[in-house]
XYZ file of C-alpha atoms in Angstrom:
432
model
C -95.227 -69.723 -29.470
C -96.287 -68.998 -33.023
C -93.198 -67.572 -34.717
C -95.475 -65.927 -37.302
C -96.742 -63.522 -34.627
C -93.531 -62.625 -32.793
C -90.275 -60.851 -33.584
C -89.338 -63.403 -36.256
C -92.230 -62.206 -38.433
C -90.216 -59.000 -38.913
C -87.436 -61.043 -40.530
C -89.586 -63.153 -42.848
C -88.992 -62.144 -46.465
C -92.187 -63.940 -47.476
C -94.315 -61.842 -45.106
C -95.562 -58.256 -45.032
C -92.376 -56.986 -43.344
C -90.171 -58.036 -46.259
C -87.461 -55.662 -47.447
C -88.379 -54.250 -50.846
C -86.117 -52.962 -53.604
C -86.673 -49.391 -52.409
C -87.295 -48.345 -48.795
C -90.579 -46.535 -49.409
C -92.405 -45.801 -46.183
C -96.170 -46.384 -45.898
C -98.039 -43.934 -48.104
C -101.589 -43.259 -47.066
C -104.265 -44.206 -49.595
C -101.788 -45.415 -52.252
C -102.626 -48.765 -53.947
C -99.395 -50.250 -52.622
C -100.171 -49.111 -49.076
C -103.690 -50.554 -49.203
C -102.407 -53.897 -50.475
C -99.733 -53.937 -47.757
C -102.407 -53.323 -45.123
C -104.472 -56.213 -46.484
C -101.389 -58.451 -46.285
C -100.777 -57.319 -42.714
C -104.355 -58.078 -41.705
C -104.314 -61.467 -43.444
C -101.180 -62.428 -41.509
C -102.681 -61.244 -38.216
C -99.780 -58.833 -37.684
C -101.519 -55.472 -37.323
C -100.891 -55.361 -33.562
C -97.254 -56.409 -34.063
C -96.811 -53.627 -36.620
C -98.239 -50.995 -34.278
C -96.018 -52.058 -31.375
C -92.910 -52.150 -33.587
C -93.732 -48.793 -35.176
C -94.202 -47.171 -31.764
C -90.868 -48.580 -30.540
C -89.135 -47.325 -33.680
C -90.577 -43.830 -33.299
C -89.574 -43.734 -29.623
C -86.011 -44.794 -30.361
C -85.648 -42.252 -33.174
C -87.501 -39.486 -31.329
C -89.910 -38.913 -34.221
C -93.675 -38.917 -34.755
C -93.904 -40.301 -38.270
C -92.007 -42.026 -41.066
C -91.825 -38.777 -43.003
C -89.323 -37.431 -40.431
C -86.749 -40.146 -41.147
C -85.313 -38.505 -44.269
C -84.581 -35.316 -42.291
C -82.896 -37.377 -39.583
C -80.743 -39.135 -42.180
C -79.512 -35.740 -43.416
C -78.753 -34.271 -39.971
C -75.599 -35.804 -38.347
C -75.847 -33.638 -35.213
C -79.415 -34.667 -34.504
C -78.529 -38.298 -35.184
C -75.791 -38.114 -32.543
C -78.281 -36.822 -29.968
C -80.811 -39.495 -30.937
C -78.143 -42.192 -30.671
C -77.094 -41.194 -27.142
C -80.712 -41.156 -26.004
C -81.364 -44.535 -27.655
C -78.456 -46.139 -25.794
C -79.956 -44.895 -22.512
C -83.396 -46.270 -23.420
C -81.989 -49.635 -24.470
C -79.736 -49.828 -21.421
C -82.716 -49.311 -19.143
C -84.786 -51.851 -21.089
C -82.121 -54.548 -20.677
C -81.431 -53.534 -17.051
C -77.817 -52.566 -17.660
C -75.865 -50.899 -14.860
C -72.877 -48.576 -15.185
C -71.984 -45.278 -16.774
C -72.909 -44.304 -20.326
C -69.670 -45.607 -21.799
C -70.120 -49.010 -20.146
C -73.725 -49.253 -21.302
C -72.763 -48.357 -24.877
C -69.974 -50.960 -24.835
C -72.372 -53.633 -23.531
C -75.029 -52.905 -26.158
C -72.405 -52.795 -28.906
C -71.211 -56.230 -27.736
C -74.609 -57.560 -28.813
C -73.635 -56.684 -32.382
C -70.602 -58.991 -32.091
C -72.897 -61.800 -30.953
C -75.262 -61.090 -33.868
C -72.337 -61.229 -36.305
C -71.104 -64.358 -34.523
C -74.363 -66.176 -35.299
C -73.953 -65.564 -39.021
C -70.202 -66.237 -39.002
C -70.719 -69.528 -37.130
C -73.121 -70.755 -39.812
C -70.793 -69.565 -42.582
C -67.791 -71.274 -40.999
C -69.415 -74.603 -40.162
C -72.880 -75.734 -41.225
C -73.032 -73.629 -44.407
C -69.287 -73.424 -45.052
C -69.656 -74.765 -48.611
C -71.766 -71.727 -49.477
C -69.919 -69.124 -47.410
C -69.245 -66.824 -50.365
C -72.948 -66.694 -51.236
C -74.094 -65.635 -47.763
C -71.241 -63.294 -46.838
C -72.370 -60.178 -45.001
C -72.106 -56.722 -46.557
C -68.980 -55.002 -45.218
C -70.839 -51.884 -44.085
C -73.283 -53.936 -42.015
C -70.548 -56.144 -40.577
C -68.683 -53.081 -39.296
C -71.740 -51.219 -37.920
C -72.436 -51.614 -34.205
C -74.820 -48.781 -33.363
C -78.502 -49.822 -33.210
C -79.552 -46.378 -34.474
C -77.197 -46.555 -37.461
C -78.555 -50.019 -38.316
C -82.141 -48.863 -37.903
C -81.651 -45.863 -40.191
C -79.907 -47.995 -42.837
C -83.188 -49.906 -43.250
C -84.818 -46.655 -44.450
C -81.833 -45.237 -46.344
C -82.308 -45.425 -50.157
C -78.526 -45.222 -50.684
C -78.177 -48.779 -49.396
C -78.823 -51.860 -51.501
C -81.692 -54.169 -50.593
C -79.326 -56.860 -49.318
C -77.590 -54.403 -46.980
C -80.920 -53.155 -45.647
C -82.127 -56.704 -45.005
C -78.894 -57.526 -43.193
C -79.226 -54.385 -41.062
C -82.699 -55.490 -39.998
C -81.498 -59.049 -39.386
C -78.619 -57.783 -37.266
C -80.951 -55.620 -35.171
C -83.233 -58.587 -34.485
C -80.299 -60.825 -33.550
C -78.931 -58.051 -31.313
C -82.285 -57.847 -29.562
C -82.199 -61.602 -28.908
C -78.619 -61.290 -27.634
C -79.763 -58.546 -25.262
C -82.586 -60.653 -23.837
C -80.154 -63.545 -23.342
C -77.636 -61.306 -21.599
C -80.379 -59.970 -19.316
C -81.495 -63.512 -18.500
C -77.912 -64.582 -17.722
C -77.440 -61.657 -15.354
C -80.765 -62.340 -13.628
C -79.986 -66.035 -13.155
C -76.247 -65.597 -12.420
C -75.268 -68.215 -15.007
C -71.565 -67.319 -14.932
C -71.361 -67.784 -11.159
C -73.331 -71.034 -11.352
C -70.961 -72.376 -13.998
C -67.956 -71.709 -11.755
C -69.777 -73.351 -8.821
C -70.555 -76.361 -11.011
C -66.876 -76.734 -11.983
C -65.947 -76.453 -8.315
C -68.468 -79.139 -7.376
C -67.054 -81.517 -9.991
C -63.453 -80.966 -8.915
C -64.190 -81.124 -5.163
C -66.728 -83.933 -5.045
C -67.044 -85.891 -8.300
C -63.620 -86.490 -9.831
C -60.884 -88.604 -8.311
C -58.614 -86.924 -5.792
C -55.723 -89.115 -6.950
C -55.271 -86.958 -10.060
C -54.520 -83.278 -10.328
C -57.225 -80.932 -11.577
C -57.162 -81.094 -15.357
C -55.005 -84.246 -15.472
C -56.233 -86.540 -18.247
C -55.491 -90.018 -19.555
C -55.247 -90.243 -23.350
C -56.710 -93.416 -24.860
C -58.055 -94.421 -28.267
C -61.322 -96.073 -29.278
C -60.657 -98.583 -32.054
C -64.023 -99.277 -33.623
C -65.559 -101.250 -36.474
C -68.676 -99.918 -38.175
C -71.552 -101.311 -40.241
C -70.819 -100.783 -43.961
C -74.280 -99.325 -44.645
C -75.436 -97.500 -41.500
C -71.926 -96.862 -40.134
C -73.270 -97.765 -36.686
C -70.638 -99.013 -34.265
C -70.493 -102.824 -34.220
C -67.642 -103.221 -31.760
C -65.202 -100.994 -29.914
C -62.031 -101.544 -27.922
C -60.121 -99.119 -25.710
C -56.440 -99.011 -26.716
C -53.270 -97.264 -25.694
C -51.214 -95.552 -28.373
C -48.751 -98.434 -28.605
C -51.618 -100.912 -29.146
C -53.023 -99.211 -32.227
C -52.700 -100.873 -35.638
C -50.439 -99.214 -38.168
C -53.377 -98.735 -40.545
C -57.138 -99.026 -40.226
C -59.180 -101.490 -42.231
C -62.458 -100.917 -44.091
C -65.132 -99.252 -41.917
C -62.715 -98.854 -39.016
C -62.162 -95.686 -37.008
C -59.647 -94.545 -34.398
C -61.032 -91.896 -32.054
C -58.868 -90.269 -29.403
C -60.485 -89.335 -26.075
C -59.032 -87.827 -22.899
C -60.447 -89.362 -19.742
C -60.715 -88.420 -16.096
C -61.576 -90.813 -13.286
C -64.193 -90.930 -10.568
C -63.945 -93.139 -7.466
C -66.442 -95.934 -6.843
C -66.255 -98.580 -4.129
C -62.454 -98.699 -4.135
C -62.192 -98.525 -7.947
C -61.204 -95.696 -10.278
C -63.660 -95.608 -13.195
C -62.549 -93.768 -16.354
C -64.871 -91.208 -17.926
C -64.458 -88.865 -20.875
C -66.088 -85.533 -20.039
C -67.048 -82.490 -22.057
C -68.317 -79.597 -19.932
C -69.842 -76.516 -21.465
C -71.708 -73.306 -20.836
C -73.709 -72.647 -23.974
C -72.296 -69.499 -25.660
C -74.630 -66.582 -26.540
C -74.445 -67.347 -30.284
C -75.711 -70.888 -29.679
C -78.524 -69.543 -27.496
C -79.578 -67.073 -30.188
C -79.717 -69.916 -32.715
C -81.793 -71.981 -30.289
C -84.300 -69.129 -29.930
C -84.488 -68.932 -33.728
C -84.988 -72.694 -34.096
C -87.745 -72.736 -31.491
C -89.373 -69.540 -32.742
C -89.306 -68.235 -29.186
C -88.311 -64.756 -28.015
C -88.028 -65.621 -24.326
C -84.741 -67.380 -23.377
C -86.273 -68.444 -20.048
C -88.649 -70.664 -22.046
C -86.454 -71.800 -24.929
C -82.994 -72.261 -23.357
C -83.203 -74.843 -20.581
C -79.702 -76.276 -21.013
C -77.408 -73.360 -20.190
C -75.133 -75.602 -18.109
C -74.281 -79.035 -19.406
C -71.982 -82.015 -19.215
C -71.490 -84.927 -21.584
C -69.877 -88.038 -20.120
C -68.705 -91.220 -21.843
C -68.086 -94.430 -19.898
C -67.274 -97.981 -20.932
C -70.616 -99.704 -20.271
C -74.298 -99.222 -19.434
C -73.554 -100.478 -15.909
C -71.098 -97.622 -15.460
C -73.784 -95.179 -16.665
C -75.906 -96.214 -13.667
C -72.875 -96.068 -11.371
C -72.088 -92.552 -12.585
C -75.659 -91.412 -11.834
C -75.443 -92.859 -8.323
C -72.014 -91.295 -7.797
C -73.442 -87.885 -8.749
C -76.252 -88.279 -6.227
C -73.843 -89.238 -3.457
C -71.413 -86.455 -4.413
C -74.183 -83.858 -4.192
C -75.099 -85.237 -0.770
C -71.506 -84.791 0.411
C -71.705 -81.196 -0.843
C -74.817 -80.685 1.304
C -77.495 -80.801 -1.408
C -80.126 -83.268 -2.467
C -79.814 -84.153 -6.166
C -82.935 -84.967 -8.130
C -83.085 -86.164 -11.735
C -85.656 -84.522 -14.020
C -86.821 -85.270 -17.579
C -84.921 -88.571 -17.626
C -84.694 -90.253 -21.035
C -82.653 -93.434 -21.507
C -82.433 -95.146 -24.905
C -79.110 -96.910 -24.346
C -80.971 -100.181 -23.887
C -83.259 -99.672 -26.882
C -86.365 -97.688 -27.730
C -86.873 -94.520 -29.724
C -85.382 -91.221 -28.676
C -88.230 -88.726 -28.149
C -87.333 -85.141 -28.976
C -89.279 -82.111 -30.148
C -86.136 -80.661 -31.734
C -86.278 -80.431 -35.553
C -83.813 -82.821 -37.198
C -83.447 -85.114 -34.183
C -83.272 -88.831 -34.992
C -85.352 -91.385 -33.039
C -82.374 -93.755 -33.383
C -80.206 -91.586 -31.128
C -78.899 -93.579 -28.164
C -78.130 -91.711 -24.960
C -79.036 -91.308 -21.331
C -80.193 -87.719 -20.888
C -81.432 -85.997 -17.756
C -81.376 -82.738 -15.864
C -79.830 -82.747 -12.400
C -81.205 -80.192 -9.951
C -78.796 -79.515 -7.114
C -77.288 -76.631 -5.175
C -79.571 -74.090 -6.811
C -78.500 -75.231 -10.303
C -80.203 -77.219 -13.063
C -77.585 -78.981 -15.181
C -78.160 -81.031 -18.322
C -76.312 -84.363 -18.366
C -75.886 -86.542 -21.447
C -74.209 -89.858 -20.667
C -72.949 -92.248 -23.349
C -71.260 -95.591 -23.533
C -68.266 -95.805 -25.863
C -70.467 -97.405 -28.509
C -73.299 -94.865 -28.340
C -70.748 -92.032 -28.298
C -69.218 -93.311 -31.536
C -72.702 -93.534 -33.049
C -73.232 -89.929 -31.951
C -70.163 -89.032 -34.022
C -70.363 -91.401 -36.986
C -73.710 -93.185 -37.515
C -75.655 -92.238 -40.626
C -78.746 -90.215 -39.847
C -77.711 -89.900 -36.192
C -74.324 -88.156 -36.152
C -74.170 -84.733 -34.534
C -72.775 -83.076 -37.663
C -75.796 -84.265 -39.644
C -78.105 -83.216 -36.817
C -76.666 -79.684 -36.905
C -77.418 -79.445 -40.615
C -80.923 -80.888 -40.309
C -82.006 -78.715 -37.403
C -80.907 -75.508 -39.146
C -82.871 -76.433 -42.261
C -85.853 -78.281 -40.789
C -86.564 -75.495 -38.292
C -86.655 -72.918 -41.101
C -83.693 -70.940 -39.734
C -81.649 -71.221 -42.943
C -84.515 -69.816 -45.012
C -85.247 -67.085 -42.454
C -81.654 -65.826 -42.191
C -80.703 -66.290 -45.856
C -83.828 -65.773 -48.006
C -83.466 -66.707 -51.654
C -84.705 -63.341 -52.980
C -81.885 -61.549 -51.135
C -79.031 -63.988 -51.752
C -78.057 -65.524 -55.078
C -78.881 -68.996 -53.834
C -81.880 -70.953 -52.595
C -80.203 -72.186 -49.432
C -83.177 -74.373 -48.480
C -82.425 -76.616 -51.491
C -78.887 -77.365 -50.255
C -79.906 -79.562 -47.312
C -79.279 -82.936 -48.978
C -76.048 -81.791 -50.638
C -74.690 -80.650 -47.279
C -75.718 -83.900 -45.590
C -73.869 -85.872 -48.282
C -70.784 -83.680 -47.862
C -70.738 -84.129 -44.086
C -71.246 -87.896 -44.474
C -68.313 -88.080 -46.842
C -66.123 -86.133 -44.434
C -67.206 -88.262 -41.457
C -66.520 -91.581 -43.151
C -63.406 -90.787 -45.134
C -61.348 -88.729 -42.683
């Protein structure tokens, strides 16, 4: 989907929907209004403007922009409008329950919207957190109507009005994700997936959640920091100090049974949180989570060798059969034995080594990423490949950093900080 024609066009500070210094509504026949209309036509966004305007008027219960100032000055009318808006939004997102429950659910979308920004401030853009901090009044506002009216309220600074609009758009994405999760019963599927792993996949000789702690002692290339060799050690076998280009990485492993053996495997299981799904929609420029988010359920496994990768795949197939379901592998990509990693994701490196596939079983579609110890260490440490670097690159290369933190709103051109952040993450990866 062309992100220039969908909801993200409303957020673009370089487009016709940019937030200006003053929130002047469209004025018929004024030079500014005529120029704005030409910009709208040039961007092919006239239809998007009409749809958005009609939605705004319906939510506010007005017929024109000139009624907004009266609404801003009338607290009693605003309260009535707000209650009606919650009902309209609740019906749009298919929410069940009484009015209080619907309001609480919609307000929870504001926490997800704030969580998207706070995640970027705390991790990927942590070095510039003070520059991109949210205005207190916007951070504490949950009501969609209050946020919508702030956009048109001349008492608020331009930055606050931009952040109100940004929060509304992120809340809308959170609502579509929540609706999708309820329609597809993701929470129930995640619990079923955990049950399948515990009942059929992992060893019965260990208690649920019982893990073996081991350490990967690895030596890395001085230039690429790719893993050259790795050994599995117990705590008592570790050297007192590490040498140049050496790393010690702790992992906690489970076991799965195979032909009378117990094969160790490090496992990370996750259900992608709403904040991560919102970011994925932003990166892909896609409003529909059914299209953009295909990895809601996932598992990453790390085994000792490529042979054990194949054994693990076969064990999964047999385990699903014991559970009464055929298991089929879809979109299989295996670069553990060489070859370039093919990915449409911005920032992804062709040097990434992994075995990736989707397993369809028991009414679920689960993403599996399987590593050897060596490829897992490359996933953590290798220059140009490491996941920390990938997180930085995909936020910048997809345009999300520029979209969420435009330079004319914030006192920083965040898009110019890509290389500095990559250097900082490299330093942290290699020195810690």
